[in-house]
XYZ file of N, CA, C and O in Angstrom:
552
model
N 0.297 18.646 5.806
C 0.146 19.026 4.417
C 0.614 17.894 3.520
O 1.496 17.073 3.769
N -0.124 17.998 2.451
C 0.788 16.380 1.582
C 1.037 17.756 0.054
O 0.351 18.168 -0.882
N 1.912 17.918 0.405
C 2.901 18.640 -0.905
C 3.376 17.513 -1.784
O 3.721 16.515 -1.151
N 3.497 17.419 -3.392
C 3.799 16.354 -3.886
C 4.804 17.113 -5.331
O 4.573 18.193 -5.874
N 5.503 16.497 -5.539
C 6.496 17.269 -6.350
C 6.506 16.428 -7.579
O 6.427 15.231 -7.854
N 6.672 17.872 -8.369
C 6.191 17.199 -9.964
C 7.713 17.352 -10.203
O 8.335 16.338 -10.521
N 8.267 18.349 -10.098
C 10.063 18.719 -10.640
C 10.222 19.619 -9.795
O 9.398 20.080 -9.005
N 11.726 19.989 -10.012
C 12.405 20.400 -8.916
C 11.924 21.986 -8.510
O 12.052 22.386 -7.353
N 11.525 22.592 -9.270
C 10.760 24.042 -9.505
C 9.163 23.889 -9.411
O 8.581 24.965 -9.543
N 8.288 22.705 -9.198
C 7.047 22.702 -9.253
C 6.345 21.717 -8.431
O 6.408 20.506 -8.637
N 5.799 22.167 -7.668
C 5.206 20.960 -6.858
C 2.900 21.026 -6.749
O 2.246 21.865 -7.369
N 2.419 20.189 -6.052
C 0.915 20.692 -6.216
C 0.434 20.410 -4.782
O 1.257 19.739 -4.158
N -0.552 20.700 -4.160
C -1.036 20.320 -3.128
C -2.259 20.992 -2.527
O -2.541 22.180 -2.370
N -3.074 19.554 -2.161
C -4.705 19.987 -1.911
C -4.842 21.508 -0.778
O -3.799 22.046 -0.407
N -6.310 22.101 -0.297
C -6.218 23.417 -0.438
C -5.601 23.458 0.698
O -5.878 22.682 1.613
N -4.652 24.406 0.779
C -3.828 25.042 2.278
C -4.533 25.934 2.910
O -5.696 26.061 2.527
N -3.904 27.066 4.388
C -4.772 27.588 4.973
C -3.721 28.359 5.598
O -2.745 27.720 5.993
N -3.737 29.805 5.787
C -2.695 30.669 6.257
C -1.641 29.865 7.137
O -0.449 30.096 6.939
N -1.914 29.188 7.835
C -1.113 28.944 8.754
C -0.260 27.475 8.609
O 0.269 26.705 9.411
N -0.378 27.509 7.556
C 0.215 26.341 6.374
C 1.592 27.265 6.350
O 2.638 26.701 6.672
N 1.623 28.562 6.007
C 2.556 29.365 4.695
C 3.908 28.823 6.220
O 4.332 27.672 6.120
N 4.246 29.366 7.001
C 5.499 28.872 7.631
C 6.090 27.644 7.362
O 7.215 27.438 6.909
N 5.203 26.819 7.691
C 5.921 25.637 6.846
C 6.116 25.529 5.071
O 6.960 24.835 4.502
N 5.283 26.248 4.537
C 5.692 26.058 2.855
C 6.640 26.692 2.555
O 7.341 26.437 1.575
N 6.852 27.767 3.465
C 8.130 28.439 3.283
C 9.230 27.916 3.702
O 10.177 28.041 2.926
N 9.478 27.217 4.944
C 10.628 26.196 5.205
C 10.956 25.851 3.964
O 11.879 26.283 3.272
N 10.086 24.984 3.699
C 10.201 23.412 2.535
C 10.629 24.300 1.145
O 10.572 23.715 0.063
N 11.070 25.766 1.197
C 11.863 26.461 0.044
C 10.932 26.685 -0.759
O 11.211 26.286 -1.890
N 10.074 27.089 -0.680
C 8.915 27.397 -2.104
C 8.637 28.744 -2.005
O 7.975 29.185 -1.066
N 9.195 29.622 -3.111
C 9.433 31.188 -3.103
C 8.004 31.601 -3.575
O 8.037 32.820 -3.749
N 6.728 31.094 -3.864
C 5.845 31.868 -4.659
C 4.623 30.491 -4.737
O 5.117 29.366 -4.802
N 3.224 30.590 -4.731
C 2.572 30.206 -4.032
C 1.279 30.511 -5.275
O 0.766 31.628 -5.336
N 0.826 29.326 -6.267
C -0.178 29.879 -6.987
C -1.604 29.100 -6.941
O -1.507 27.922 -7.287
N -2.658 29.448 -6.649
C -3.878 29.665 -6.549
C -4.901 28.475 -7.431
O -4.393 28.925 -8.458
N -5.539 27.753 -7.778
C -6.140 27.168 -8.052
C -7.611 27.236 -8.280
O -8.303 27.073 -9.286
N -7.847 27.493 -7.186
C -9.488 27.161 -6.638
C -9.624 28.162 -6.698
O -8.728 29.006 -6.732
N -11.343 28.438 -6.741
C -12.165 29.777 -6.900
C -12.593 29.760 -5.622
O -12.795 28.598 -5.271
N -12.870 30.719 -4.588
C -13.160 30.609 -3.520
C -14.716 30.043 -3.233
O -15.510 29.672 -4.097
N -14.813 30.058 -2.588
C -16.843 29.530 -1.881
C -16.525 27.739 -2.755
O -17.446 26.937 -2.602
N -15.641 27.392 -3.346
C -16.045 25.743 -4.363
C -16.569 25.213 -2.893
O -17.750 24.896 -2.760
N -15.840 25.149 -2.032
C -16.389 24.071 -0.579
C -16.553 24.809 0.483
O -15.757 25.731 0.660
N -17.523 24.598 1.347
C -18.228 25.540 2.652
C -16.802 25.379 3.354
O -16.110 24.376 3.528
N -16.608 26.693 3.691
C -15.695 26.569 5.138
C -13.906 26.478 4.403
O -12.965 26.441 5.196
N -13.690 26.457 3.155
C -12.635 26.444 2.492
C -11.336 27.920 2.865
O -11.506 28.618 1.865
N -10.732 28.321 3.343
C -9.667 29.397 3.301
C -9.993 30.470 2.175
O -9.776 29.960 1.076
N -10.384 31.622 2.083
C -10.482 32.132 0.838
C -8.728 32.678 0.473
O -7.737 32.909 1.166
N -9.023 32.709 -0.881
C -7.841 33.083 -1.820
C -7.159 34.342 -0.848
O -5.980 34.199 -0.524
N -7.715 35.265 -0.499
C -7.268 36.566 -0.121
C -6.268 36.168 1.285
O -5.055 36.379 1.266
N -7.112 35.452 2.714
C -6.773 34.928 3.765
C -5.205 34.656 3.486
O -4.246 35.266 3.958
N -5.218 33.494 2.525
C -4.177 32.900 1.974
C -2.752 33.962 1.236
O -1.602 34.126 1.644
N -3.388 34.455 0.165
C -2.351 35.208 0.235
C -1.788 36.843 0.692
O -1.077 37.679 0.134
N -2.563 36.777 2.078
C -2.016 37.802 2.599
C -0.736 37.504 3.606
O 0.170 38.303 3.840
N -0.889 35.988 4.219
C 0.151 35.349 4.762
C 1.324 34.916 3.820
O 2.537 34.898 4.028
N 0.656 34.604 2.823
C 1.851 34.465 1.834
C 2.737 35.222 1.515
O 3.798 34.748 1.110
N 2.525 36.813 1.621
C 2.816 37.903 0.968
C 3.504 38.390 2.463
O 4.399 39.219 2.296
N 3.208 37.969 4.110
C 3.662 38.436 5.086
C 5.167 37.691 5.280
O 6.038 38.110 6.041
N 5.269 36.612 4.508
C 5.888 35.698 4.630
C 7.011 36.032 3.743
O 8.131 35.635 4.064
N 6.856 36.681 2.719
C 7.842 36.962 1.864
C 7.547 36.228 0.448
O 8.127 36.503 -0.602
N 6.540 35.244 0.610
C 5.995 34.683 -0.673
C 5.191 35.322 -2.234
O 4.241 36.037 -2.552
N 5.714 34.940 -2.542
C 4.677 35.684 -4.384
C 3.051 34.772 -4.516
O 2.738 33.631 -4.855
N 2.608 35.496 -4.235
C 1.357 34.902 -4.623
C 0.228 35.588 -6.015
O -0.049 36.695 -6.475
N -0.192 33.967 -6.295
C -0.951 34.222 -7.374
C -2.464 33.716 -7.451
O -2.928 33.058 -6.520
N -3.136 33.997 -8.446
C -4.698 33.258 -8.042
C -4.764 33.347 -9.566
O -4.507 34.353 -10.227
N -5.174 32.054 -10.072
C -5.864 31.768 -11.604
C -6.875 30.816 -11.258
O -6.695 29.622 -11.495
N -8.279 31.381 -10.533
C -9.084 29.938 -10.426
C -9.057 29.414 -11.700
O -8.572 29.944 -12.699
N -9.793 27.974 -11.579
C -10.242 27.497 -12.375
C -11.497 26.831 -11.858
O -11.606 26.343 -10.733
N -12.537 26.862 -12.897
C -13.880 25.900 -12.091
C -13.487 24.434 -12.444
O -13.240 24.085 -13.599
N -13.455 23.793 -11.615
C -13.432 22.427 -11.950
C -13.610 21.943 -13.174
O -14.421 22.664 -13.756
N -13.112 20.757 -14.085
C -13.554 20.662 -15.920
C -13.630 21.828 -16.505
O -14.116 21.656 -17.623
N -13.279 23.459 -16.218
C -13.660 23.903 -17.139
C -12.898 24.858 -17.608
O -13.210 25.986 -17.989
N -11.702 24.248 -17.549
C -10.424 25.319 -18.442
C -10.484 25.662 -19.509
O -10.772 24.998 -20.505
N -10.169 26.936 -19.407
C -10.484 28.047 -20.742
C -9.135 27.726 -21.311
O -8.212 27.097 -20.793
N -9.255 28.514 -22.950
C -7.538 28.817 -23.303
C -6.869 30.029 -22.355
O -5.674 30.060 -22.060
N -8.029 31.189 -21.864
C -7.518 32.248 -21.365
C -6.824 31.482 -19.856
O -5.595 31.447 -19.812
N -7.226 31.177 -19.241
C -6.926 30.370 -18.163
C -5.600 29.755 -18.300
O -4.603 30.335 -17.871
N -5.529 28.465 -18.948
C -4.299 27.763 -19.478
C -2.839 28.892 -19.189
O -1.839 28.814 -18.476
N -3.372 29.911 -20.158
C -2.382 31.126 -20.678
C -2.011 31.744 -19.579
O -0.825 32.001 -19.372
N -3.236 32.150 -18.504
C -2.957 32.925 -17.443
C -1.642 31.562 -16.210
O -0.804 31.855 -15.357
N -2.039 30.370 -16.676
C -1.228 29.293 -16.064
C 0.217 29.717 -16.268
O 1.248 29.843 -15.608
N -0.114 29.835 -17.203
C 1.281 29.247 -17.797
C 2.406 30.399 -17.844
O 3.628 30.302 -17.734
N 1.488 31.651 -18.068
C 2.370 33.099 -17.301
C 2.945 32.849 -15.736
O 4.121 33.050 -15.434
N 2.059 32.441 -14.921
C 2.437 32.511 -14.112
C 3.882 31.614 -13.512
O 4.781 31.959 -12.745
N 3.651 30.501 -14.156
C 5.337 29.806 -14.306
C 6.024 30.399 -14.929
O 7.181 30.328 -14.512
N 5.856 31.205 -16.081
C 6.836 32.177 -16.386
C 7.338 33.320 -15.127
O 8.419 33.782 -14.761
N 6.641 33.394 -14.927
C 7.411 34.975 -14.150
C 7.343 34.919 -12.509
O 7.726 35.721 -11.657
N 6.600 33.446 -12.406
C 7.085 33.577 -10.269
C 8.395 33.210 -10.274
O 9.111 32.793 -11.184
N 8.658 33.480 -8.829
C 10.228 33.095 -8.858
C 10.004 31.160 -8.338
O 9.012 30.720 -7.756
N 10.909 30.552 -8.656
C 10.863 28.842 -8.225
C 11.543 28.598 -6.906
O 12.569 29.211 -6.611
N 11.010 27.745 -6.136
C 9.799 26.810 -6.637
C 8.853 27.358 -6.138
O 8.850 28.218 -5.257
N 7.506 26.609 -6.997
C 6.334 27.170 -7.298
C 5.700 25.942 -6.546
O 6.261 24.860 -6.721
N 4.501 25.988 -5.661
C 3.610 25.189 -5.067
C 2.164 25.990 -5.254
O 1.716 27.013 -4.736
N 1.485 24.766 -6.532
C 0.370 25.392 -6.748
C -0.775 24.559 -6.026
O -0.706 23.418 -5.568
N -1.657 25.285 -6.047
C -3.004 24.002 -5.191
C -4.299 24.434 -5.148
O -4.555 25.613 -4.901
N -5.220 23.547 -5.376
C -6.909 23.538 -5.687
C -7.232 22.581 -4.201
O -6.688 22.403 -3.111
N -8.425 22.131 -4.907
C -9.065 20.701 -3.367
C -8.624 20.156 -3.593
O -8.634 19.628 -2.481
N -7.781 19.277 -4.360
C -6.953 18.132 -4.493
C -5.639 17.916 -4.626
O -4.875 17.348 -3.847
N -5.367 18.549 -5.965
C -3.949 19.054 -6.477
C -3.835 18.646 -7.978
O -2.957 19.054 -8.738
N -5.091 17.570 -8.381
C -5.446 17.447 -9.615
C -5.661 18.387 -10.835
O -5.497 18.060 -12.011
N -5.902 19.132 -10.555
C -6.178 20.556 -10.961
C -5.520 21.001 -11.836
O -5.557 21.177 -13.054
N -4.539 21.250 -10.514
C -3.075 22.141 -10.515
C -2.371 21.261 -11.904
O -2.193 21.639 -13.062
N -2.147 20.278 -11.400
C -1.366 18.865 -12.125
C -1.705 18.702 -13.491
O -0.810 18.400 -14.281
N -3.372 18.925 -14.050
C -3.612 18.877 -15.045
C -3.023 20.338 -16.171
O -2.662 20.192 -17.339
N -3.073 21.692 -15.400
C -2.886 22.680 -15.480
C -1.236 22.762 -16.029
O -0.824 23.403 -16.996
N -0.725 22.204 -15.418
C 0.872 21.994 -15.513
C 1.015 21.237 -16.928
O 1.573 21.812 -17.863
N 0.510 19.962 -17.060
C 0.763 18.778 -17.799
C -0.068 19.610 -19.290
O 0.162 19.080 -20.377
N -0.674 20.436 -19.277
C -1.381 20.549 -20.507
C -0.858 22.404 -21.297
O -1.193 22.949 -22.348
N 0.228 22.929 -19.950
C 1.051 23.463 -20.227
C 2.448 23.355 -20.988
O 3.099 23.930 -21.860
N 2.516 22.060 -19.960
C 4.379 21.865 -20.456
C 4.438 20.868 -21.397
O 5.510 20.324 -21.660
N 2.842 20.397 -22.233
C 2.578 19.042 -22.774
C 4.037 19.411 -23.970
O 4.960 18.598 -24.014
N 4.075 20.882 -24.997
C 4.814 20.618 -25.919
C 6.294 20.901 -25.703
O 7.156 20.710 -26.561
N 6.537 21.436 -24.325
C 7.952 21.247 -24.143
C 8.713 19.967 -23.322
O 9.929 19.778 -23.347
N 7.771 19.167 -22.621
C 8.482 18.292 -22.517
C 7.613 16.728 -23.099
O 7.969 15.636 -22.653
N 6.729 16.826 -23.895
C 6.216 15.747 -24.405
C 5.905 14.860 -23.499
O 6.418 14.865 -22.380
N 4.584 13.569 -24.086
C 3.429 13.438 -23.052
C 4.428 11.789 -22.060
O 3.978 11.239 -21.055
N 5.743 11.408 -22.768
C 5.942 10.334 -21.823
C 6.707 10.624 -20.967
O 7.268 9.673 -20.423
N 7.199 12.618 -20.287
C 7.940 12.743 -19.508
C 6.672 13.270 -18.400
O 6.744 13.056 -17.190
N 5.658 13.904 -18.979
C 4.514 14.277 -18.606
C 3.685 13.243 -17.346
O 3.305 13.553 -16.217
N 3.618 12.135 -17.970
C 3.145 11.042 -17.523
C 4.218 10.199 -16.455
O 3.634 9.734 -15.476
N 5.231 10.022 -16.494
C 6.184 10.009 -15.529
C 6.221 10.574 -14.384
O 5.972 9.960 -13.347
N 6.679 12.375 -14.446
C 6.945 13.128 -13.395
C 4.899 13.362 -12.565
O 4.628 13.951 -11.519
N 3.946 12.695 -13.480
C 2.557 13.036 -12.529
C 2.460 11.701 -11.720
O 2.465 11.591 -10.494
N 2.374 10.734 -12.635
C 2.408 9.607 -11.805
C 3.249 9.741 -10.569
O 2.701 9.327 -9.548
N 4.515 10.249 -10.430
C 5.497 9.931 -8.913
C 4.709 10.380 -8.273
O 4.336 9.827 -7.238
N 4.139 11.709 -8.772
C 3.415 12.373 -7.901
C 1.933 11.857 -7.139
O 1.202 12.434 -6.334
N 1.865 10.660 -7.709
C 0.478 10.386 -7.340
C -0.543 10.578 -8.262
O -1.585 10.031 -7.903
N -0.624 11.266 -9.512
C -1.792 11.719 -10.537
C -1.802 11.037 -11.488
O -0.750 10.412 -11.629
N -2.570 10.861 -12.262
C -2.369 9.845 -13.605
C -3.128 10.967 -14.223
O -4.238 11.447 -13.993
N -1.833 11.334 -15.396
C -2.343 12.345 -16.516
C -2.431 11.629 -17.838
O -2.596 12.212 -18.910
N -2.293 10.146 -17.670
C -2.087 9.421 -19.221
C -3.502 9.683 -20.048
O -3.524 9.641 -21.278
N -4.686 9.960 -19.242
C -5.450 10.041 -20.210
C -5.489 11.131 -21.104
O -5.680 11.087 -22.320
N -5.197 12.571 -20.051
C -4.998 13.792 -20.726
C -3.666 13.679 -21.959
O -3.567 14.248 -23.047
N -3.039 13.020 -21.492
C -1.902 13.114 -22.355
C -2.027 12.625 -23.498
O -1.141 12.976 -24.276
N -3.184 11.596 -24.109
C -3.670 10.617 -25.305
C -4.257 12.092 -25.829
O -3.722 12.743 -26.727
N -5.510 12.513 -25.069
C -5.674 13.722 -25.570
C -4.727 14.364 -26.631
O -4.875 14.468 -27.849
N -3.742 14.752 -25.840
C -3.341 16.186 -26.060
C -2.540 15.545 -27.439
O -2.459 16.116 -28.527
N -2.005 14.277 -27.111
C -1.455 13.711 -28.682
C -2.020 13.477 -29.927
O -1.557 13.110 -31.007
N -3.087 13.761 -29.544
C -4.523 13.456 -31.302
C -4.652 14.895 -31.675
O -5.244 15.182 -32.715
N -4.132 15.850 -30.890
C -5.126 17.254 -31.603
C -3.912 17.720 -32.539
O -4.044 18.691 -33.283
C-alpha cells in the first residue's frame, strides 16, 4: 500500500481492497473515507466490499464519491463533514490519492491558508500549488 500523510489526523492513498483493512488498521487509522465512485476502473474493489471489512475491523467508514474534475459544493460539504465527525486518523482514497488531496486542500484552504496547504501536499507527493492560486483569486 503507499499510504501518504498529509498531518497527523489525515493521510490519502490510491484505491485499497478488503484485505488491505488489517494492515490500515495496524498503521492506527480509526475511520476510512471513500473517494471513488465504484465501476470508475474494470475490476476496481467496490465501495461496499471495502467497507464491510472496514466496519468488521472496527473501522468507521465513509463513501463521498466524487467523479473525477467534478466536485460539487454539495460534495466538498459532504467532505468536509466527514472530517468533522470520523474519529482520527482518517485515511481517505480514490485511484490515486489526488482526489482525496485536492478534497482536503480545498477544504482546509481557509483554515490553514494556501502556503501550509502547499507544504503538507507536496511531502506528500501532490502538488496542490495550482489549486491553491485558485482558491486565492476567488
Amino acid at each position: 500500500m503507499d499510504i501518504r500523510s498529509i498531518t497527523e489526523d489525515f493521510a490519502v492513498s490510491p484505491q485499497i481492497a478488503p484485505e488491505d483493512i488489517p494492515e490500515i488498521k495496524a498503521a492506527g487509522f480509526r475511520s476510512i473515507l471513500c473517494n471513488r465512485p465504484d465501476h470508475e476502473d474494470y475490476g476496481q474493489p467496490l465501495q461496499d466490499e471495502v467497507a464491510e471489512a472496514a466496519r468488521a475491523a472496527g473501522l468507521e467508514m465513509r463513501w463521498v464519491p466524487i467523479i473525477s474534475g467534478m466536485v460539487t459544493p454539495d460534495a466538498a460539504e459532504a467532505f468536509r463533514a466527514a472530517l468533522d465527525e470520523m474519529p482520527g486518523p482518517i485515511l481517505a482514497y480514490c485511484r490515486s490519492g489526488t482526489r482525496c488531496t485536492m478534497l482536503w486542500s480545498l477544504t482546509k484552504f481557509d483554515e490553514l491558508g494556501g502556503a501550509r496547504i502547499v507544504d503538507a501536499t507536496r511531502a506528500a507527493g501532490y502538488d496542490m500549488a495550482g489549486l491553491v492560486r485558485q482558491l486565492e483569486r476567488r
